[in-house]
mmCIF file of C-alpha atoms in Angstrom:
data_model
loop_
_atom_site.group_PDB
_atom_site.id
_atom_site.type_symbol
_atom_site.label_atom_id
_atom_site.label_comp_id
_atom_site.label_asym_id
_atom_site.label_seq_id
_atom_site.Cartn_x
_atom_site.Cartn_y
_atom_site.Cartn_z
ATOM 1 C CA UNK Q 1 147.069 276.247 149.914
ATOM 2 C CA UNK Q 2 146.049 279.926 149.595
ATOM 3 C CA UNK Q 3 148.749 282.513 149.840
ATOM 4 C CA UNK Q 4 148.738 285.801 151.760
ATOM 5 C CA UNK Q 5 146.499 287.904 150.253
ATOM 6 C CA UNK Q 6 145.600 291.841 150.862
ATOM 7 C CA UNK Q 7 142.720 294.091 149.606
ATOM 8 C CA UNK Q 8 142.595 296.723 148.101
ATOM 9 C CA UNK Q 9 145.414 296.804 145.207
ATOM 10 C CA UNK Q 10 145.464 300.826 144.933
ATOM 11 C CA UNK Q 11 143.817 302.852 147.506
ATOM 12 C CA UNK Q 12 143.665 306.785 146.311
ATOM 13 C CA UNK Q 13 143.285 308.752 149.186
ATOM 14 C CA UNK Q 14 143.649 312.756 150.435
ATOM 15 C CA UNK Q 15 145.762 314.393 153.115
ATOM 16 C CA UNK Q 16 144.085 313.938 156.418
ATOM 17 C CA UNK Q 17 141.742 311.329 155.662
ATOM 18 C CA UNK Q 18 142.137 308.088 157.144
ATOM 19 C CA UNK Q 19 142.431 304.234 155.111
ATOM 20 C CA UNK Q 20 142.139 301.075 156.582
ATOM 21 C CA UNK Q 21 144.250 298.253 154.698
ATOM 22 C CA UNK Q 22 143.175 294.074 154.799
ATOM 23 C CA UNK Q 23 145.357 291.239 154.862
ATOM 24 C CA UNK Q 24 144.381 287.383 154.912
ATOM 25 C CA UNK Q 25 147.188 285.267 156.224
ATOM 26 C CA UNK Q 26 148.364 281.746 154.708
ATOM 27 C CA UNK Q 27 146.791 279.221 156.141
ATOM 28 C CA UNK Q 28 147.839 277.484 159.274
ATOM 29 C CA UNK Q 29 149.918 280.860 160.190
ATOM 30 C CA UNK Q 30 149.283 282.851 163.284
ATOM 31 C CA UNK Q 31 151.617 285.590 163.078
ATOM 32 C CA UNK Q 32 151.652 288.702 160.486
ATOM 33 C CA UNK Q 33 153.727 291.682 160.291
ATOM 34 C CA UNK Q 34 153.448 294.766 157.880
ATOM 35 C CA UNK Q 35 155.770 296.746 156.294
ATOM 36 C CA UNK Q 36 155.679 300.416 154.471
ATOM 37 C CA UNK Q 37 157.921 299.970 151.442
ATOM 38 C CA UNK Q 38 158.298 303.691 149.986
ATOM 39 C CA UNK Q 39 159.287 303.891 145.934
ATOM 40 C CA UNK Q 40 163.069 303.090 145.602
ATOM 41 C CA UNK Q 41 163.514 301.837 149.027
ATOM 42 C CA UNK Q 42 163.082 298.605 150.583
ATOM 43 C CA UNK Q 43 160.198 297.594 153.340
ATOM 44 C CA UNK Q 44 160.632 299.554 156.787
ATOM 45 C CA UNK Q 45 158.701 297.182 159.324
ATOM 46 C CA UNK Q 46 155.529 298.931 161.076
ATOM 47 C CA UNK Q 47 154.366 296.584 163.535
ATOM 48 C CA UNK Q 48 153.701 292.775 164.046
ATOM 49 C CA UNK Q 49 151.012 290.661 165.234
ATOM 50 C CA UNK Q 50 150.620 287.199 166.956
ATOM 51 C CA UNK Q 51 147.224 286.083 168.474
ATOM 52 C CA UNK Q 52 145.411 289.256 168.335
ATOM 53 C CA UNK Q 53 148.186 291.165 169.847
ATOM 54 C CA UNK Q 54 151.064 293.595 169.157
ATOM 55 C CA UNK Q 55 154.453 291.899 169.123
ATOM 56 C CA UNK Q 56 156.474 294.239 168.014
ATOM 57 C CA UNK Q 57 156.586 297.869 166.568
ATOM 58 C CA UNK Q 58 158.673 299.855 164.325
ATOM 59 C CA UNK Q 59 159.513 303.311 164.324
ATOM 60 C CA UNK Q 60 156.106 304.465 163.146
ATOM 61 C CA UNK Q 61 153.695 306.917 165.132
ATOM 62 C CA UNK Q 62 150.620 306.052 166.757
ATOM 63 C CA UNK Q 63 148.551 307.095 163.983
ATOM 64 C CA UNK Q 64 149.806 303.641 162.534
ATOM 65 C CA UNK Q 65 147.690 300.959 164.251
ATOM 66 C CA UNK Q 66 146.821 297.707 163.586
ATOM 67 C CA UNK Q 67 144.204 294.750 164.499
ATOM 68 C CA UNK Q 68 144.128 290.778 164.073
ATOM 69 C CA UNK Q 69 140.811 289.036 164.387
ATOM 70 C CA UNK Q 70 140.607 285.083 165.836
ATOM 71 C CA UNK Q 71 141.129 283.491 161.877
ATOM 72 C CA UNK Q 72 144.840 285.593 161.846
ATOM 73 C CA UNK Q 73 143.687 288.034 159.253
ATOM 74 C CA UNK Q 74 144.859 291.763 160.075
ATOM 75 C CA UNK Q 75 144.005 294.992 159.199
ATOM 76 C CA UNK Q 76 146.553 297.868 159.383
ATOM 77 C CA UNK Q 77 144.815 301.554 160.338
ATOM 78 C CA UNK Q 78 146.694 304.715 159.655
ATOM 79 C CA UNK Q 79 144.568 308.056 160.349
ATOM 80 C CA UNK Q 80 145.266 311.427 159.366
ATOM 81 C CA UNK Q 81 146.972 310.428 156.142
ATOM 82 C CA UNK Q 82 150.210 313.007 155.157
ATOM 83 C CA UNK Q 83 151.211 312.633 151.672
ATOM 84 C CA UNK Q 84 154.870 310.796 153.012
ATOM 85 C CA UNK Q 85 152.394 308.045 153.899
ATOM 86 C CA UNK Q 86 152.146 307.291 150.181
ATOM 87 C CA UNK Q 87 153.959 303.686 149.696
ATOM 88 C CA UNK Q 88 153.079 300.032 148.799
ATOM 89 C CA UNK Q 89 152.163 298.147 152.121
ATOM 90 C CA UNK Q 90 152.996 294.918 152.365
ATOM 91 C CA UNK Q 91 151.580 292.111 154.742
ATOM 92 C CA UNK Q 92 153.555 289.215 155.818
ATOM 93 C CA UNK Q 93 152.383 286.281 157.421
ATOM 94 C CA UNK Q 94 154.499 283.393 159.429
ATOM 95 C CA UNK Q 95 153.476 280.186 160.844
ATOM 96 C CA UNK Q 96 155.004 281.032 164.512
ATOM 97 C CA UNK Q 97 156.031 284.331 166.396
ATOM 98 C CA UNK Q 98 159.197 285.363 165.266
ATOM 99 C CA UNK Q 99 161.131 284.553 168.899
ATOM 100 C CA UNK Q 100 164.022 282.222 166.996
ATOM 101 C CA UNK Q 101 164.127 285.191 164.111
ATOM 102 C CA UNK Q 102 164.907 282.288 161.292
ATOM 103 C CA UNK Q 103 161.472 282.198 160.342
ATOM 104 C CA UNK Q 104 160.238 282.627 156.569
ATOM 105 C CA UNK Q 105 158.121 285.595 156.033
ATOM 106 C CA UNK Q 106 155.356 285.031 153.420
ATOM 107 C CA UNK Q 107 154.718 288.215 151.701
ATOM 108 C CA UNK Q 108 151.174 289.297 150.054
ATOM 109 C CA UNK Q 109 151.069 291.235 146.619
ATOM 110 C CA UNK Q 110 150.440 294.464 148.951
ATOM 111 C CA UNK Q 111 148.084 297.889 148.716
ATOM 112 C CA UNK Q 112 149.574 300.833 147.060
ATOM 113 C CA UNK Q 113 148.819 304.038 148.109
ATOM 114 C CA UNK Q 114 148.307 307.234 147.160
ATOM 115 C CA UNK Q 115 147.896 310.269 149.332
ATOM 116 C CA UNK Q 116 147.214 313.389 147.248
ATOM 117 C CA UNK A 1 171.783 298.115 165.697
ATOM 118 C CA UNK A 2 171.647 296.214 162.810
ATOM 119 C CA UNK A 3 171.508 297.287 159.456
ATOM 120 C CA UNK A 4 172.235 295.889 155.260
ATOM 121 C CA UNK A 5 174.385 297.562 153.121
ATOM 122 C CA UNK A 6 173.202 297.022 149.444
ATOM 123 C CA UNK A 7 176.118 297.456 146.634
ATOM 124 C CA UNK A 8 174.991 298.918 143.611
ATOM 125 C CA UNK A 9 171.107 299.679 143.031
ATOM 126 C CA UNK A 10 171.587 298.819 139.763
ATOM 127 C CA UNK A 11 173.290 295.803 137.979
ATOM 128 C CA UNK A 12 172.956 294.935 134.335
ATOM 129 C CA UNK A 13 174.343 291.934 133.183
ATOM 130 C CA UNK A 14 173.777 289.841 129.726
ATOM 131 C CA UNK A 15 171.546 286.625 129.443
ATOM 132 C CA UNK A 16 173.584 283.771 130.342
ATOM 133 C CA UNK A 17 176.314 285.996 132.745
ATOM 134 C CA UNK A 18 177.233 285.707 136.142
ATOM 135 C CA UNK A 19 174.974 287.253 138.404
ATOM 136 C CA UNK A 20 176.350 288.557 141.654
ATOM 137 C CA UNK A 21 174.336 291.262 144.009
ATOM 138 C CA UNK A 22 176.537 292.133 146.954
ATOM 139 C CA UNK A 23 175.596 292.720 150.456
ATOM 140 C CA UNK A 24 177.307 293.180 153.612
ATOM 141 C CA UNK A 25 175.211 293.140 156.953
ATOM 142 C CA UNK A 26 176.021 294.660 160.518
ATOM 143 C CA UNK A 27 175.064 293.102 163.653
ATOM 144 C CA UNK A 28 176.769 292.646 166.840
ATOM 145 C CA UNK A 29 175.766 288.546 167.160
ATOM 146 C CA UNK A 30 175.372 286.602 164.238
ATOM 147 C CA UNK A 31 172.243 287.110 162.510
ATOM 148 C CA UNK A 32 169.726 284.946 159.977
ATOM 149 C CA UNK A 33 170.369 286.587 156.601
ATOM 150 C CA UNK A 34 167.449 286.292 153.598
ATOM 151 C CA UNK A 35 167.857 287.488 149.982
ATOM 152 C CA UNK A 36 164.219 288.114 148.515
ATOM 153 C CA UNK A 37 163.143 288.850 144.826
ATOM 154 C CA UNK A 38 159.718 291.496 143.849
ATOM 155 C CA UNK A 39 158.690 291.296 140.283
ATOM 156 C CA UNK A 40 157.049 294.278 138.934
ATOM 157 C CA UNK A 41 154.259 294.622 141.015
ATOM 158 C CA UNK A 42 154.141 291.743 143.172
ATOM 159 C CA UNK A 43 155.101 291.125 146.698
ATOM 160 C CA UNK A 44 158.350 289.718 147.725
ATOM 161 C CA UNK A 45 159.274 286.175 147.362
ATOM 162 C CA UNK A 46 161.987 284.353 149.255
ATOM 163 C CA UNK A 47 164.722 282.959 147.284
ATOM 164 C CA UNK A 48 166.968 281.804 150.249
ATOM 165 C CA UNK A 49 167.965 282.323 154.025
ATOM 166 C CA UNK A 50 170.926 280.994 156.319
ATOM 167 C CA UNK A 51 170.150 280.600 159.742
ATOM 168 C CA UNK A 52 172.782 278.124 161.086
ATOM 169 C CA UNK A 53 174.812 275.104 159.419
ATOM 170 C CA UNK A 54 176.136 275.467 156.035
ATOM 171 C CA UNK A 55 177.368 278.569 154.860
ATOM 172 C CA UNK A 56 177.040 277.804 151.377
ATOM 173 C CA UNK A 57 173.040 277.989 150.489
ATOM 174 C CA UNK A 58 171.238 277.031 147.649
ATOM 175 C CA UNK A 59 168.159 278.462 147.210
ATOM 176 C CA UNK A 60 165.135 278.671 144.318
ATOM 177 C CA UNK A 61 165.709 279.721 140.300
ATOM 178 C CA UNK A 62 169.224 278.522 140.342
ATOM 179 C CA UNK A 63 170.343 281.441 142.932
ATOM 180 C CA UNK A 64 172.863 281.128 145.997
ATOM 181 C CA UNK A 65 174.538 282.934 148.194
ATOM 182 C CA UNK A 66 177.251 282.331 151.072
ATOM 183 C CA UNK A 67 177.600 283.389 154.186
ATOM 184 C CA UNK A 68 181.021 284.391 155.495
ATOM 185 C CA UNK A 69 181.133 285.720 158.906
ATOM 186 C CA UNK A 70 184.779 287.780 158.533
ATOM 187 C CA UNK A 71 183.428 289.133 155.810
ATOM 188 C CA UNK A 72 180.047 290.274 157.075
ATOM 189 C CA UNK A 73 178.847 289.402 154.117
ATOM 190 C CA UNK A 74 175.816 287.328 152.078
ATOM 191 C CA UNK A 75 176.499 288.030 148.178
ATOM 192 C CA UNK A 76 173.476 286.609 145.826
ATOM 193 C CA UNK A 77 174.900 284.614 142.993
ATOM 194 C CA UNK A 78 173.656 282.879 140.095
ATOM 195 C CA UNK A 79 175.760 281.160 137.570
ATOM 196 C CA UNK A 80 174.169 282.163 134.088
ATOM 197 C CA UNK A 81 171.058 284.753 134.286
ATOM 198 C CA UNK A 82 168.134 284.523 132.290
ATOM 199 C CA UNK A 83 165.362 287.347 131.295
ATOM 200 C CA UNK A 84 163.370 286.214 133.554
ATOM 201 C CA UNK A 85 165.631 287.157 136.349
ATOM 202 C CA UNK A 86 165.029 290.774 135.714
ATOM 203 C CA UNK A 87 163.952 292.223 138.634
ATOM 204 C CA UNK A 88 164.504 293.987 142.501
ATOM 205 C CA UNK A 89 166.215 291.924 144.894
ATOM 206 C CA UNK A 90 166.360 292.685 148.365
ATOM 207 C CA UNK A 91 168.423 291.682 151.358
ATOM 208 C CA UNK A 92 167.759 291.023 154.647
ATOM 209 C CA UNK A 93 168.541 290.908 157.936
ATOM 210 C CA UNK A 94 167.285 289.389 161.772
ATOM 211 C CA UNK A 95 168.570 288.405 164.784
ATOM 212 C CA UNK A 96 166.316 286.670 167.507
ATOM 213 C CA UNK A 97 163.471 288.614 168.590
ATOM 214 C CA UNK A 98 163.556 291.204 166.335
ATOM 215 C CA UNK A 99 161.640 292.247 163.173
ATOM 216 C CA UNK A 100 163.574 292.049 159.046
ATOM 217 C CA UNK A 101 165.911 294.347 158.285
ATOM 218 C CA UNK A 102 165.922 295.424 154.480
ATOM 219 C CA UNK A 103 168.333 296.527 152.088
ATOM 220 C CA UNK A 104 167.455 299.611 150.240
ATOM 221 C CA UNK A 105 167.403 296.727 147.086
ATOM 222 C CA UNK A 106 168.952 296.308 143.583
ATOM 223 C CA UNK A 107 167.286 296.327 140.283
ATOM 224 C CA UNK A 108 168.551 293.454 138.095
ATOM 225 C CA UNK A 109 168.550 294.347 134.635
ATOM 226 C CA UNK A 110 169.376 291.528 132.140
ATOM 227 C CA UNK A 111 169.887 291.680 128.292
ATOM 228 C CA UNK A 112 169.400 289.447 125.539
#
């Protein structure tokens, strides 16, 4: 069974510019959520997905958006990078929308970026 | 709102000590609480999560923790650490419906 998985490791990027980061869910689940986890602190949760559709946002502007294509894997689009966007993003995968909220969370190895 | 309350962001302990990370939740219905472990540049891992029934819960690596609702708490514990135990541990909070809550984490330092 393959675990959740993300692309790229380290992104470098520069102020303004915009990144686009990959996640591949665990098989057999249908819903993933990412979180920003800044150096020091612990993840703040940007938005989830469940069947191609938002379920969910954070407190996290528009400039933070997301997709999730028919095989569950997501993509999480933030434009007009600021260099507070610099953190380790993390993609979490579950095998059912999170409407009983005892669900596990399956957490990829996540992207960290840099914005300089 | 709810929100996790972390004690101590950094607890050093010898090999073979008592482990115990502390943390005390607040929500206004009882939530599902998780405890979850990062390595150096991994992603997180579960180690264990209440969501109803026993309070006491046994989870992976030797770790539990126990939920006690007059408390408001869900302390990690582990009876004798090990190196390999070094590491940031993170609580975590949800009720129905909504997304995890984190703790701001503690690093676990352990010593031979």
């Amino acid at each position: 069974e393959t675990g959740v998985t993300q692309s790229p490791t380290h992104l470098i990027k520069t102020r303004g510019q915009q990144v686009t980061l990959r996640c591949s869910s665990q098989s057999g689940h249908n819903t993933v959520s990412w979180y920003q986890q800044a150096l020091g602190q612990g993840p703040q949760f940007i938005f989830q997905y469940y069947r191609e559709e938002e379920n969910g946002r954070g407190n996290f502007p528009p400039r933070f958006s997301g997709l999730q294509f028919p095989n569950y894997s997501s993509e999480l689009n933030v434009n007009a990078l600021e260099l507070d966007d610099s953190a380790l993003y993390l993609c979490a995968s579950s095998p059912t929308r999170d409407s009983g909220g005892g669900e596990t969370q399956y957490f990829g190895p996540g992207t960290r970026l840099l914005v300089l | 709102a709810q929100s996790v309350t972390q004690l101590g962001s950094h607890v050093s302990v010898s090999e073979g000590a008592l482990v115990l990370l502390r943390c005390n939740y607040s929500s206004s219905v009882p939530p599902y609480l998780f405890w979850y472990v990062q390595y150096p540049n991994q992603g997180l891992q579960l180690l264990l999560k209440y969501t109803t029934g026993a309070t006491l819960v046994k989870g992976i690596n030797g770790f539990e923790a126990e939920f006690k609702k007059s408390e408001t708490s869900f302390h990690l514990t582990k009876p004798s650490a090990h190196m390999s135990d070094a590491a940031e541990y993170f609580c975590a909070v949800r009720k129905a419906g909504t997304a995890l809550i984190f703790g701001k984490g503690t690093t676990l330092s352990v010593s031979s």
